[in-house]
Coordinates of C-alpha atoms in Angstrom, one line a residue:
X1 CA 10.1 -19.2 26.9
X2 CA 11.5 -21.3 30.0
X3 CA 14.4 -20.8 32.0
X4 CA 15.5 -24.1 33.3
X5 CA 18.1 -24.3 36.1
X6 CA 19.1 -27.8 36.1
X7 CA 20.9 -27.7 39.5
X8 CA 17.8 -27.2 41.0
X9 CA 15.0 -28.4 38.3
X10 CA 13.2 -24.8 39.0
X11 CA 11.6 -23.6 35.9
X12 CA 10.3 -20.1 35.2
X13 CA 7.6 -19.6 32.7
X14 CA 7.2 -16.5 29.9
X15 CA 4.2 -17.4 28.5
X16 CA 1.8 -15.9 25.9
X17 CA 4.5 -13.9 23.6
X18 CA 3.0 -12.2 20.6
X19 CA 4.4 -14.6 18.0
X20 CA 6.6 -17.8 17.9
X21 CA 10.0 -17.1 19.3
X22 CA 13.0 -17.8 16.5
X23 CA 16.0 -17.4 18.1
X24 CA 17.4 -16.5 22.0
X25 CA 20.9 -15.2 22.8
X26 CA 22.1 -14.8 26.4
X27 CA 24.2 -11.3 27.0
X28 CA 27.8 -12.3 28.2
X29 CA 27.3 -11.3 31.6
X30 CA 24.0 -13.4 31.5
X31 CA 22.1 -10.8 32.9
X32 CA 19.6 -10.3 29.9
X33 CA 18.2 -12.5 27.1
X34 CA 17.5 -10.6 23.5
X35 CA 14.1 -12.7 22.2
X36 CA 14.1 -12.4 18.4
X37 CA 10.1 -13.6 17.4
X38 CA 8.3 -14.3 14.2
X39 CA 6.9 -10.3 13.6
X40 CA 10.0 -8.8 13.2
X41 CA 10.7 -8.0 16.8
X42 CA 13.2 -8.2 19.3
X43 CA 12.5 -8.3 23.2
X44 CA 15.6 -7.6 25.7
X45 CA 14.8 -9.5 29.2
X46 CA 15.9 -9.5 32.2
X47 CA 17.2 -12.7 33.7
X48 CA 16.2 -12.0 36.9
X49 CA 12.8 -10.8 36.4
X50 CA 12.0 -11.9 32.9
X51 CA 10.9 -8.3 32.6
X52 CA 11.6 -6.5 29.2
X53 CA 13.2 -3.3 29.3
X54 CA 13.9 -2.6 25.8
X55 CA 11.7 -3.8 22.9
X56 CA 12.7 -3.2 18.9
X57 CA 9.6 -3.2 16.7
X58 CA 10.5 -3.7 12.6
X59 CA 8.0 -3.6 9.5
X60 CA 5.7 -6.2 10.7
X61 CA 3.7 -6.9 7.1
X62 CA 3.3 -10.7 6.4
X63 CA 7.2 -11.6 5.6
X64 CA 6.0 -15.3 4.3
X65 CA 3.7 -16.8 2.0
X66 CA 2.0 -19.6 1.7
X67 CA 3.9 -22.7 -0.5
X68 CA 1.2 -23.6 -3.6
X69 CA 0.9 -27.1 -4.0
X70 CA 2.2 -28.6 -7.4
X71 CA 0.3 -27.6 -10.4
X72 CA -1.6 -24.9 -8.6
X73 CA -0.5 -20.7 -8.7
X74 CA -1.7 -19.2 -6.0
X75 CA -2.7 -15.2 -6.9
X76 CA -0.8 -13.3 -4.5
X77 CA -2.6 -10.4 -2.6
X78 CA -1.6 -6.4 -2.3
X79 CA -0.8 -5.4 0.9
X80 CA -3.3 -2.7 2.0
X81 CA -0.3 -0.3 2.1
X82 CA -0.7 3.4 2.2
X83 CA 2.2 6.6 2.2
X84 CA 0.6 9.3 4.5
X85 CA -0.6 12.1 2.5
X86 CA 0.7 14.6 4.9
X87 CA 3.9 12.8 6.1
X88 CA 5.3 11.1 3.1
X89 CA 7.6 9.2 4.8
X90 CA 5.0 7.3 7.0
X91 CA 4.0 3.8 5.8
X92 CA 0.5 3.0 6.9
X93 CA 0.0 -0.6 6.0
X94 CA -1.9 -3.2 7.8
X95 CA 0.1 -6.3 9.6
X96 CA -1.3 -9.5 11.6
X97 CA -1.9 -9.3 14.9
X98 CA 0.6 -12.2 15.9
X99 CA 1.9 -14.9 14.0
X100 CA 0.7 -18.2 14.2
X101 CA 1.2 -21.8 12.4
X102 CA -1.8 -24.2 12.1
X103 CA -1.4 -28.0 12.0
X104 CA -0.9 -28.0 8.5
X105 CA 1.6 -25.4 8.4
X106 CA -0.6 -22.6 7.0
X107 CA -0.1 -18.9 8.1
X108 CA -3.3 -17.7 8.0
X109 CA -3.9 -14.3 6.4
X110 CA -5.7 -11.9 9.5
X111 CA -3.9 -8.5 8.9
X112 CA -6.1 -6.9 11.0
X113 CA -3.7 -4.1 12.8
X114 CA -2.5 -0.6 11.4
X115 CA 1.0 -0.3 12.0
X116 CA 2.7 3.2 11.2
X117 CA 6.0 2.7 9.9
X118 CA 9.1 5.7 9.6
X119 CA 10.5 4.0 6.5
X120 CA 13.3 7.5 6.7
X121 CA 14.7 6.5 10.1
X122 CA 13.4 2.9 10.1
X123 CA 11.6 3.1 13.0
X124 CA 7.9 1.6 14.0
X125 CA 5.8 4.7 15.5
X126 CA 2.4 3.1 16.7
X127 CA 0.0 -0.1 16.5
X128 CA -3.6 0.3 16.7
X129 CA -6.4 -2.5 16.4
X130 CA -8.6 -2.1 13.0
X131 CA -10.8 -4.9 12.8
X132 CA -12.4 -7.3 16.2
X133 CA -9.2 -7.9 18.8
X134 CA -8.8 -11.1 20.9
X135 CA -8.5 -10.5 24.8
X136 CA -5.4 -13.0 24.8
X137 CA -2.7 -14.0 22.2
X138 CA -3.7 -17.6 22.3
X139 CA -5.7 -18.5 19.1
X140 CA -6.4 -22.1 19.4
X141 CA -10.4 -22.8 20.1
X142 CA -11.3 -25.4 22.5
X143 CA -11.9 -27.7 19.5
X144 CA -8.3 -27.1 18.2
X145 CA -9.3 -25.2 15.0
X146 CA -7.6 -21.9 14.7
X147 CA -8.9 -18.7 15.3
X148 CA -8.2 -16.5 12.4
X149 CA -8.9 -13.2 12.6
X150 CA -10.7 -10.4 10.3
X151 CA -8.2 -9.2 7.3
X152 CA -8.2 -5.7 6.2
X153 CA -8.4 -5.8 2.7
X154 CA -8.4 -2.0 1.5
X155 CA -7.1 1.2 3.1
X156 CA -7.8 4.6 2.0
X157 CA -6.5 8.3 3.8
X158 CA -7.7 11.9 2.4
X159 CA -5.3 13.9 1.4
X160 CA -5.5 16.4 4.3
X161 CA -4.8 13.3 6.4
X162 CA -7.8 13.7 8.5
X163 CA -10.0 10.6 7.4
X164 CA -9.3 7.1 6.6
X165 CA -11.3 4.2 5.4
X166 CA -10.7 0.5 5.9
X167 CA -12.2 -2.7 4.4
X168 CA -12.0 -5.9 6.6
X169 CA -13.9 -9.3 5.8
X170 CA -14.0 -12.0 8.3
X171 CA -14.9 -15.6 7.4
X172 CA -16.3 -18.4 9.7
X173 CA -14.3 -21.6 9.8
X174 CA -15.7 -24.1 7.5
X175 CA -15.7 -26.8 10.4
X176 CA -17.8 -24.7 12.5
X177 CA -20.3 -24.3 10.0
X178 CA -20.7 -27.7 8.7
X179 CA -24.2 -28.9 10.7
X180 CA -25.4 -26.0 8.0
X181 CA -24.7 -27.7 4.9
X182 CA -28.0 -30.0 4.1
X183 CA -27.7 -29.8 0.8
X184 CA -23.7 -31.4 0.3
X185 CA -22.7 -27.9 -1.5
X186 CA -19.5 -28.1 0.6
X187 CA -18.5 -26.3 3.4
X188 CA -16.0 -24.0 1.5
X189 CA -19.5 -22.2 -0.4
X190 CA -21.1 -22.0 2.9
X191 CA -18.6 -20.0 4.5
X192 CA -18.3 -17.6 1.9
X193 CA -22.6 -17.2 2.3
X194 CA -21.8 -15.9 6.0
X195 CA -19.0 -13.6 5.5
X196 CA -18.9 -10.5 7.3
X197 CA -17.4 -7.4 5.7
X198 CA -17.3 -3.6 7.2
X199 CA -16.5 -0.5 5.6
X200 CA -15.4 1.8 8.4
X201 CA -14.2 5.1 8.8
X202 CA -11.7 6.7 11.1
X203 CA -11.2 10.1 11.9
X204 CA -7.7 11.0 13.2
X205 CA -7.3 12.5 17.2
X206 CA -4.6 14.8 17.2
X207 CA -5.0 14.3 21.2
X208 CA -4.9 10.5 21.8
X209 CA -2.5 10.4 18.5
X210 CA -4.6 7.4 17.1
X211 CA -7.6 6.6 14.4
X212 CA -11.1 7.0 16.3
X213 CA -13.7 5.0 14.9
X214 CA -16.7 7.3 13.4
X215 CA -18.8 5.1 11.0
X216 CA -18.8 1.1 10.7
X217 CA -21.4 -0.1 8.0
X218 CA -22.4 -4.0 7.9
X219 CA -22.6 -4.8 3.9
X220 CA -21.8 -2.0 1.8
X221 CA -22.0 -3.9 -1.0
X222 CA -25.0 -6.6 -1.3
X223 CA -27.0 -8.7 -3.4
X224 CA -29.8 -11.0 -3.2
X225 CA -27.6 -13.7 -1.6
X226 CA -26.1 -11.5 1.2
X227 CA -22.8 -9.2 1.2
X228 CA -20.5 -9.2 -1.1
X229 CA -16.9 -8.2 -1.1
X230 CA -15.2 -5.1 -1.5
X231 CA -12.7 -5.1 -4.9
X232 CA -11.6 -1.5 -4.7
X233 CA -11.5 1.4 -2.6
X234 CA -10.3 5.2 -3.5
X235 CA -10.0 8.2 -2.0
X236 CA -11.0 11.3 -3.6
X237 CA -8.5 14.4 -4.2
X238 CA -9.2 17.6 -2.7
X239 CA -12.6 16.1 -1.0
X240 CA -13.2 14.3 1.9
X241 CA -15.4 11.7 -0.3
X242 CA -14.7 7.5 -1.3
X243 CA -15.4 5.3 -3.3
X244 CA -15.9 1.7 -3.5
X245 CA -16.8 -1.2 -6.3
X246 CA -18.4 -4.3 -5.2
X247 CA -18.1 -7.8 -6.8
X248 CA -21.8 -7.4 -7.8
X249 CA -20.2 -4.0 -9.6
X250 CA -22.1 -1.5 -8.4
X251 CA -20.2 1.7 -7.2
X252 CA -20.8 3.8 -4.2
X253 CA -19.8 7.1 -3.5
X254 CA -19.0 7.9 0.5
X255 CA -18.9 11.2 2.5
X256 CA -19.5 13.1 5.6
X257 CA -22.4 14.6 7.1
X258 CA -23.1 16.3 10.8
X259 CA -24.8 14.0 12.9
X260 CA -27.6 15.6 15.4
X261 CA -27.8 14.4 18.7
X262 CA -31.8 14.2 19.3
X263 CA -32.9 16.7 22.6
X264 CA -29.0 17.9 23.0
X265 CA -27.6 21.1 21.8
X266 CA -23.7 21.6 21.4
X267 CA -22.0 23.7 23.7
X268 CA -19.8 26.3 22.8
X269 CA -16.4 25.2 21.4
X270 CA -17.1 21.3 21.0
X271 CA -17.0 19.7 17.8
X272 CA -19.7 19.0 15.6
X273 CA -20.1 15.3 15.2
X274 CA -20.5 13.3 12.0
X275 CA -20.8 10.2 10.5
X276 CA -20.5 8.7 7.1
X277 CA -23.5 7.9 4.5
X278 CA -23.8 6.9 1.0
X279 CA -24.2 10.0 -1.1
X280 CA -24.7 7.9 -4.4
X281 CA -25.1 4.3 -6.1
X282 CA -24.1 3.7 -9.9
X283 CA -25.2 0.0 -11.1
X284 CA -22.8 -0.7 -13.8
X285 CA -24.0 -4.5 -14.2
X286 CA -25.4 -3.3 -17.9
X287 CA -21.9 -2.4 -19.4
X288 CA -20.3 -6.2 -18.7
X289 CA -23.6 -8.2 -18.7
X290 CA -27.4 -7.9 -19.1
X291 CA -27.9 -10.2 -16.6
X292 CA -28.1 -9.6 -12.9
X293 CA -24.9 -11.0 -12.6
X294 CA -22.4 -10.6 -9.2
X295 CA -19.2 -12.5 -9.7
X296 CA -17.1 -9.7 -10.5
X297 CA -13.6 -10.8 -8.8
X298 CA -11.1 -7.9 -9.8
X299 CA -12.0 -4.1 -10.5
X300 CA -10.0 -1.3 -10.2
X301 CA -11.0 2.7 -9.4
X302 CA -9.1 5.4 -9.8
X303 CA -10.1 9.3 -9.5
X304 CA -8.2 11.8 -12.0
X305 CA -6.2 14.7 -9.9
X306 CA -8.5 17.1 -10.0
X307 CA -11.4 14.6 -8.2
X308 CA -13.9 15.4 -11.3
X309 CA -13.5 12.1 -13.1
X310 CA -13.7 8.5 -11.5
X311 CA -12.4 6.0 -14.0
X312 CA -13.8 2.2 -13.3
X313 CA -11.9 -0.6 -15.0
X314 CA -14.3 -3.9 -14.6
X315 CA -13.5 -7.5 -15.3
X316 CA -15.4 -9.0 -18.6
X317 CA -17.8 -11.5 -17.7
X318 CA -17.0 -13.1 -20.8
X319 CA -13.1 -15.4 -20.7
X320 CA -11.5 -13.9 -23.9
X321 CA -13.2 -10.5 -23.9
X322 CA -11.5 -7.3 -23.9
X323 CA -11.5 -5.6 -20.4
X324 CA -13.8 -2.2 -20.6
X325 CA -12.9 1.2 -18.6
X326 CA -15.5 3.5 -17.6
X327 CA -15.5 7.1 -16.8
X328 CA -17.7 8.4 -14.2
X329 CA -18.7 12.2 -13.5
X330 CA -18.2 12.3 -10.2
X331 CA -20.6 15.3 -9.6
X332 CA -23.5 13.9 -11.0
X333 CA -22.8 10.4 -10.6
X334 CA -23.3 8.9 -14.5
X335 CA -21.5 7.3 -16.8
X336 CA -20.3 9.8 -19.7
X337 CA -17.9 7.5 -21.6
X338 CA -17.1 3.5 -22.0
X339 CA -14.5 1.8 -23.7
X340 CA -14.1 -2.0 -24.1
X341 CA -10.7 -3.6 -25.8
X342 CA -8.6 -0.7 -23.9
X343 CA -6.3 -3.9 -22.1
X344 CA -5.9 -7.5 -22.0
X345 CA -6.5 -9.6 -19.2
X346 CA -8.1 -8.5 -15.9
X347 CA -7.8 -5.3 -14.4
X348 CA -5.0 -5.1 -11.4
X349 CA -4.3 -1.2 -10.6
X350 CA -5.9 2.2 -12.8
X351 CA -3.9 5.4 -11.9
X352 CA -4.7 8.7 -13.5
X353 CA -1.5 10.6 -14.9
X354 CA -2.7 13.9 -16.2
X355 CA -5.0 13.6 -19.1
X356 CA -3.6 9.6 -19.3
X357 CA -5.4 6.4 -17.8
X358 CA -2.5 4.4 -17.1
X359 CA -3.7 0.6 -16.6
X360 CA -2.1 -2.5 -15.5
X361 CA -3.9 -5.4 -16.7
X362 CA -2.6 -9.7 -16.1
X363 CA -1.3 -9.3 -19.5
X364 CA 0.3 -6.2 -20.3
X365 CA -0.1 -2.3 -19.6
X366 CA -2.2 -0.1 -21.9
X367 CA -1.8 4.1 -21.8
X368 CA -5.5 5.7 -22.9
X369 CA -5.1 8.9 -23.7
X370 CA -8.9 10.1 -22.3
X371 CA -8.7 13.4 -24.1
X372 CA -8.1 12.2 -27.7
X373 CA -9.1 8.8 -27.2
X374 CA -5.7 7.0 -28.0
X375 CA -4.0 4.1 -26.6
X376 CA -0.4 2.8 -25.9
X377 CA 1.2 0.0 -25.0
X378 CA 5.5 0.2 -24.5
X379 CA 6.6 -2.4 -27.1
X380 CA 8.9 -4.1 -24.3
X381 CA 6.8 -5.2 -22.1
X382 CA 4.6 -7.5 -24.4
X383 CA 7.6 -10.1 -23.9
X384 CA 7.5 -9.6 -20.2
X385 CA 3.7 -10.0 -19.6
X386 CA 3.4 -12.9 -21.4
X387 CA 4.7 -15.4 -19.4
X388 CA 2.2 -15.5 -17.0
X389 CA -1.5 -14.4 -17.3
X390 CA -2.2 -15.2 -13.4
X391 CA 0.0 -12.5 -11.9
X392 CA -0.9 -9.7 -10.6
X393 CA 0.7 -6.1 -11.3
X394 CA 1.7 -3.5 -9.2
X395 CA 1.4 0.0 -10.4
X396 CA 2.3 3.5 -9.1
X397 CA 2.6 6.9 -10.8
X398 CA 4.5 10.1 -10.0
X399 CA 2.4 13.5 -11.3
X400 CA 5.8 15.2 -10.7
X401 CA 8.2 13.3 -13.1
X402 CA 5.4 12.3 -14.9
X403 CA 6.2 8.9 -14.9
X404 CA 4.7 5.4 -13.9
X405 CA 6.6 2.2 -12.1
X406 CA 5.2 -1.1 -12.4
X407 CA 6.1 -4.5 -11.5
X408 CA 7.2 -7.5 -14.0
X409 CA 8.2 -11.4 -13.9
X410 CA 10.1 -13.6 -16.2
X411 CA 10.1 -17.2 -16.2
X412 CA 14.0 -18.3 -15.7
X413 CA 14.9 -20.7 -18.1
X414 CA 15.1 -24.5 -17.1
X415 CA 19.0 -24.5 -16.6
X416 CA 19.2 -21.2 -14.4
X417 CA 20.7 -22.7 -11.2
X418 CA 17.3 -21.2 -9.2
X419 CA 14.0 -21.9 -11.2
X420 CA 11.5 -19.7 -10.6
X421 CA 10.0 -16.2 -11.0
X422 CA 12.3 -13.5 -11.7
X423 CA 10.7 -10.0 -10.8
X424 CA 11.6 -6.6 -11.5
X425 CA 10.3 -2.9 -11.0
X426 CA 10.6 -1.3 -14.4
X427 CA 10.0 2.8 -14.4
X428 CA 8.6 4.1 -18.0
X429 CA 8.5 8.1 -18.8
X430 CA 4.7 9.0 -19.7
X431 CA 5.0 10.9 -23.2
X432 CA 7.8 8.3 -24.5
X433 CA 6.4 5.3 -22.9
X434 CA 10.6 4.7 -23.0
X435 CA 12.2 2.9 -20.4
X436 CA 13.9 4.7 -18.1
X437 CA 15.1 2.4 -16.1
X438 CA 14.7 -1.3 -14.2
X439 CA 15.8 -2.9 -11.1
X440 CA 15.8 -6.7 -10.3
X441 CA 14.1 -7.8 -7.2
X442 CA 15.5 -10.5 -4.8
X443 CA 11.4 -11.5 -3.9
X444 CA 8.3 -10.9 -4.5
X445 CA 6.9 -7.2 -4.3
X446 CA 4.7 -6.5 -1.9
X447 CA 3.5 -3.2 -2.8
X448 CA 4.6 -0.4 -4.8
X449 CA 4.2 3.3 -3.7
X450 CA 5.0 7.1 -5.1
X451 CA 7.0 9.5 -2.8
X452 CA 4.9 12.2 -3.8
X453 CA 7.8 14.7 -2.3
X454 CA 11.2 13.2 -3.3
X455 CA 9.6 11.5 -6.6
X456 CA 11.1 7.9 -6.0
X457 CA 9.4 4.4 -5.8
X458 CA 9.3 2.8 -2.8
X459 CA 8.9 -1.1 -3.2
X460 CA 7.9 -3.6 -0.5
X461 CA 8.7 -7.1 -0.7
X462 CA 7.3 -10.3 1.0
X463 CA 10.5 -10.4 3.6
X464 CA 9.5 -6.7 4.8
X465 CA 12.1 -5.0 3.2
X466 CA 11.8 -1.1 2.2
X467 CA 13.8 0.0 -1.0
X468 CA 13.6 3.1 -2.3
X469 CA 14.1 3.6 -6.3
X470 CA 14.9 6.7 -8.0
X471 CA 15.6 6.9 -11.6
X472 CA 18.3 8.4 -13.6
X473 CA 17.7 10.0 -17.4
X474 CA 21.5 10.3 -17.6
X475 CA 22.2 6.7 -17.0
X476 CA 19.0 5.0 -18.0
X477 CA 19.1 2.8 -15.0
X478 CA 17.3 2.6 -11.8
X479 CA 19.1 2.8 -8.8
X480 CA 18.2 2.7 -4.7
X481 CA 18.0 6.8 -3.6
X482 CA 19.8 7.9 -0.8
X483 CA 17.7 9.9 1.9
X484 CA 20.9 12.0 2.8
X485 CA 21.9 13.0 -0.3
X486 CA 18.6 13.8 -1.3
X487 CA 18.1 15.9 1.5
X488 CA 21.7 17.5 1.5
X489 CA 21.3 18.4 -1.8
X490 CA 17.5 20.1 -1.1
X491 CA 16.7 23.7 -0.8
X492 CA 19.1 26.4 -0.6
X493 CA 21.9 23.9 -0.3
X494 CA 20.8 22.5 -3.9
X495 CA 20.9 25.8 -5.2
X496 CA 24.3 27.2 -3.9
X497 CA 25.9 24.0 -5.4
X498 CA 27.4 23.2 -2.0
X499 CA 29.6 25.5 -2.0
X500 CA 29.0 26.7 1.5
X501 CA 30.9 23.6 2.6
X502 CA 33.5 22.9 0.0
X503 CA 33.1 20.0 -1.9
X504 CA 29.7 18.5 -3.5
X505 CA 27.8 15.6 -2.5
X506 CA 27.6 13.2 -5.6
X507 CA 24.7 10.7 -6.2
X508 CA 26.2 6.8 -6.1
X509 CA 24.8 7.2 -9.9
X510 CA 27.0 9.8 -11.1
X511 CA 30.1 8.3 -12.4
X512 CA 33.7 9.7 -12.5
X513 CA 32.7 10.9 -16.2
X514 CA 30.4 13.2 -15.2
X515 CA 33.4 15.3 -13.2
X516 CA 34.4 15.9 -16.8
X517 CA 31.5 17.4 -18.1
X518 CA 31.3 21.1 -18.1
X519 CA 28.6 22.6 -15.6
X520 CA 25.5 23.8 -16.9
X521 CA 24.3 27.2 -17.6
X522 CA 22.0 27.7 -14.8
X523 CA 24.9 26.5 -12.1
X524 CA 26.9 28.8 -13.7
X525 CA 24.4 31.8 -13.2
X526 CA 23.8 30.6 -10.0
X527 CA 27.5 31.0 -8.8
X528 CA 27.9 34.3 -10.3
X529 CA 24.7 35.5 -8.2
X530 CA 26.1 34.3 -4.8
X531 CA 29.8 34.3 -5.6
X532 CA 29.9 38.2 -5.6
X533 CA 31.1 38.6 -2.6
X534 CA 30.9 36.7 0.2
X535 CA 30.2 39.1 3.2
X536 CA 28.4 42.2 1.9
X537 CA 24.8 40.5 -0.2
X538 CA 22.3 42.2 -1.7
X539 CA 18.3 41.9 0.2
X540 CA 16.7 38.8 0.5
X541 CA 14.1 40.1 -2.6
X542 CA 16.5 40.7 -4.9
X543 CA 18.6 37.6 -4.3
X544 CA 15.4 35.6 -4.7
X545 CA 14.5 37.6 -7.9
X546 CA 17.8 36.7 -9.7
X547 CA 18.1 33.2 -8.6
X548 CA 14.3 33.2 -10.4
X549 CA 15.6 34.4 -13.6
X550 CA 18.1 32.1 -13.5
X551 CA 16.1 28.9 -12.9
X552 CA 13.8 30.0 -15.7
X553 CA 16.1 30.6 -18.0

């Protein structure tokens, strides 16, 4: 930014901003500038002393893609996206650092920050570094390459919140490598020979309220030819344990153990130590191939809810093969039971729903019922999935509603007056495999979370836009949840009907209809309990006993 004052030809300098600077608008009074830039962030100035005093952070996730050159579909990439077990409405997902444009008008992919998002109040609560930080903004080299920095591929939390895993790969440019390549293999296969890729773990500080770094291991996942990259990484319920699958499909079981400090004894009160090890290795190379064969690209893991079972859903070596699922005793680390022909295509997301393996596959979405061996596929989406065999799904399931979300594309026809890729977010109920309900999408999603409290969806799109979806079994139709009515209508304030305060808060999806309909038998229970009288009550036990009876009845 320069301030020019063209009276005097005296310039003043704001260099070094975090990203490109879109837009600048000068106050009325001129006494402050408002700086919108390129990571969804707004800087208020001072004109005097091109100080900022105020500063207004968004969701900072990659809000453009790259534009494929004709004829060629590039796969797009999950956000390494996250709802905090603990606090579910906390988005941890990882964002670039800035935002840069090379010379050929590339945005490089280097999300290599944790941002911690309030997707309730809309509000961006902290930034911390995950992967190698640059002491300066500028990312130009002396030889005018760009300096791109590790991205974070996979992020995992525990479910008490205390622990969380990261995955970050980090590739050199292929210009600076090119004196290695002797042979004329090409500088793109050379790069990928000298990528580096970490598996850390962070514990969380209650004091400094951030993620300390505990364990960083070089290469969790290797093979003859060096490391190989990460596919998958889950966290394990009820344990403080992960897992990872490697491209060279070899699985790895993570967890915790005290570290001793040689000659030192802990004093009392302070806090054992520990780092991470590798509690177990499973080679699964002989259920896809005989062959020692690493080019696994897409694998999915998936624990069951009681953290007994680990289901492992590979890619087939083989073009035209069935995809197979494995399921893994997690105690013992073996394989007790495989499956090939369970979905077509390759394996995008595996989420446990009960006794269900629900799996979303390039090509369609298969139900495998582990217990009696069955599987299901909802009849409507074999005209959605086969459009396109290169996209990749988004999945997310809800124990509590027992149902599953997952994300679809149509093709528009040739006259629509946009061509182009349609999606939606379609929500399926897990016994009927019946649609409940689907919602169009203006872009691409992102990522696609479950609200493990309020049982909604929430969808992230490639613009950084949050929207929540609930479903309705009345209407059949999915529709954006409202926070406040959800929590207006929570707790004792559900159960009293609203009565307390007159009228009723109504759900956007209820129509005028439903003012018709005569209430049901447990309101009506419920209003006879606390519509006795409304100054002398009986004790807290018995209320709580009949409003029991009532809800069970």
């Amino acid at each position: 930014m320069v301030l020019w004052q063209l009276d005097t030809g005296r310039k003043q300098f704001l260099p070094h901003l975090s990203s490109p600077i879109c837009n600048i608008v000068v106050s009325s009074t001129g006494n402050s500038y408002a700086i919108k830039l390129a990571d969804n962030s707004i800087i208020v100035l001072s004109a005097r002393e091109l100080q900022p005093f105020a500063t207004i952070t968004g969701l900072q996730s990659y809000s453009q893609i790259n534009k494929p050159r004709v004829g060629v579909y590039l796969r797009p990439t999950p956000a390494a996206a996250i709802l905090h077990p603990q606090y579910c409405d906390r988005l941890l997902i990882a964002v670039p650092a800035s935002r840069q444009v090379t010379h050929e008008g590339h945005r490089p992919a280097n999300s290599c920050v944790l941002q911690t998002y309030d997707i309730h109040s809309n509000n961006h609560i902290s930034r911390q570094a995950l992967a190698r930080s640059n002491a300066t903004t500028l990312k130009i080299s002396p030889e005018g390459s760009q300096i791109a920095a590790p991205n974070v591929t996979h992020l995992g939390v525990s479910p008490d919140g205390k622990w969380m895993s990261t995955v970050d790969i980090w590739s050199p440019n292929p210009h600076d490598i090119e004196a290695l390549d002797c042979n004329g293999t090409g500088m793109r296969s050379i790069a990928a020979g000298y990528q580096e890729i970490f598996l850390k773990f962070w514990k969380w500080s209650k004091s400094s309220d951030l993620w300390e770094l505990v364990t960083r291991i070089d290469g969790p996942h290797f093979s003859m030819k060096g490391p190989v990259p990460v596919l998958d990484l889950a966290s394990r319920p009820v344990s403080h344990e992960f897992a990872t699958i490697g491209s060279n499909a070899v699985l790895r079981l993570w967890c915790p153990s005290s570290r001793q400090r040689s000659g030192l004894k802990m004093g009392h009160g302070e806090e054992q130590l520990e780092t991470w090890k590798c509690r177990n290795t499973v080679d699964l190379k002989g259920y896809i191939s005989g062959e020692n064969f690493d080019s696994v690209s897409m694998a999915s893991l998936a624990f069951s809810q009681d953290g007994s079972v680990l289901a492992v859903c590979l890619q087939s070596v083989h073009p035209g093969s069935p995809g197979i699922a494995l399921l893994v005793d997690v105690q013992s680390c073996t394989v007790r039971y495989s499956r090939a022909g369970l979905y077509p295509g390759d394996p995008c997301v595996a989420r446990f729903l009960g006794c269900h393996l629900v799996i979303a596959s390039t090509q369609s979405v298969s139900v495998w019922d582990t217990v009696n061996d069955i599987v299901r596929t909802p009849d409507n989406l074999e005209v959605d999935y086969s459009h396109n065999d290169k996209a990749y799904r988004l999945l997310a399931v809800d124990p509590n509603t027992q149902t599953f979300a997952v994300t679809v594309q149509h093709l528009q026809s040739p006259t629509a007056p946009k061509k182009g890729r349609k999606h939606f977010v379609q929500v399926y109920d897990m016994q009927s495999l019946s649609l409940l309900g689907q919602l169009p999408l203006g872009r691409s999603p992102y990522a696609l979370l479950p609200d493990s409290r309020s049982g909604d969806y929430i969808v992230l799109d490639v613009a950084a836009d949050v929207q929540r979806l609930g479903c309705s079994k009345k209407t059949s139709q999915a529709l954006p949840s409202q926070d406040l009515v959800d929590k207006v209508n929570s707790g004792l304030v559900g159960l009293l009907g609203n009565s307390v305060y007159g009228s009723r808060y109504r759900h956007p999806s209820q129509t005028l209809m439903d003012s018709l309909e005569a209430p049901p038998p447990q309101s009506k229970e419920l209003a006879g309990i606390f519509n006795g009288s409304p100054f002398v009550l009986p004790s807290a036990s018995v209320l709580f006993q009949d409003v029991v009876q009532a809800l069970s009845g």
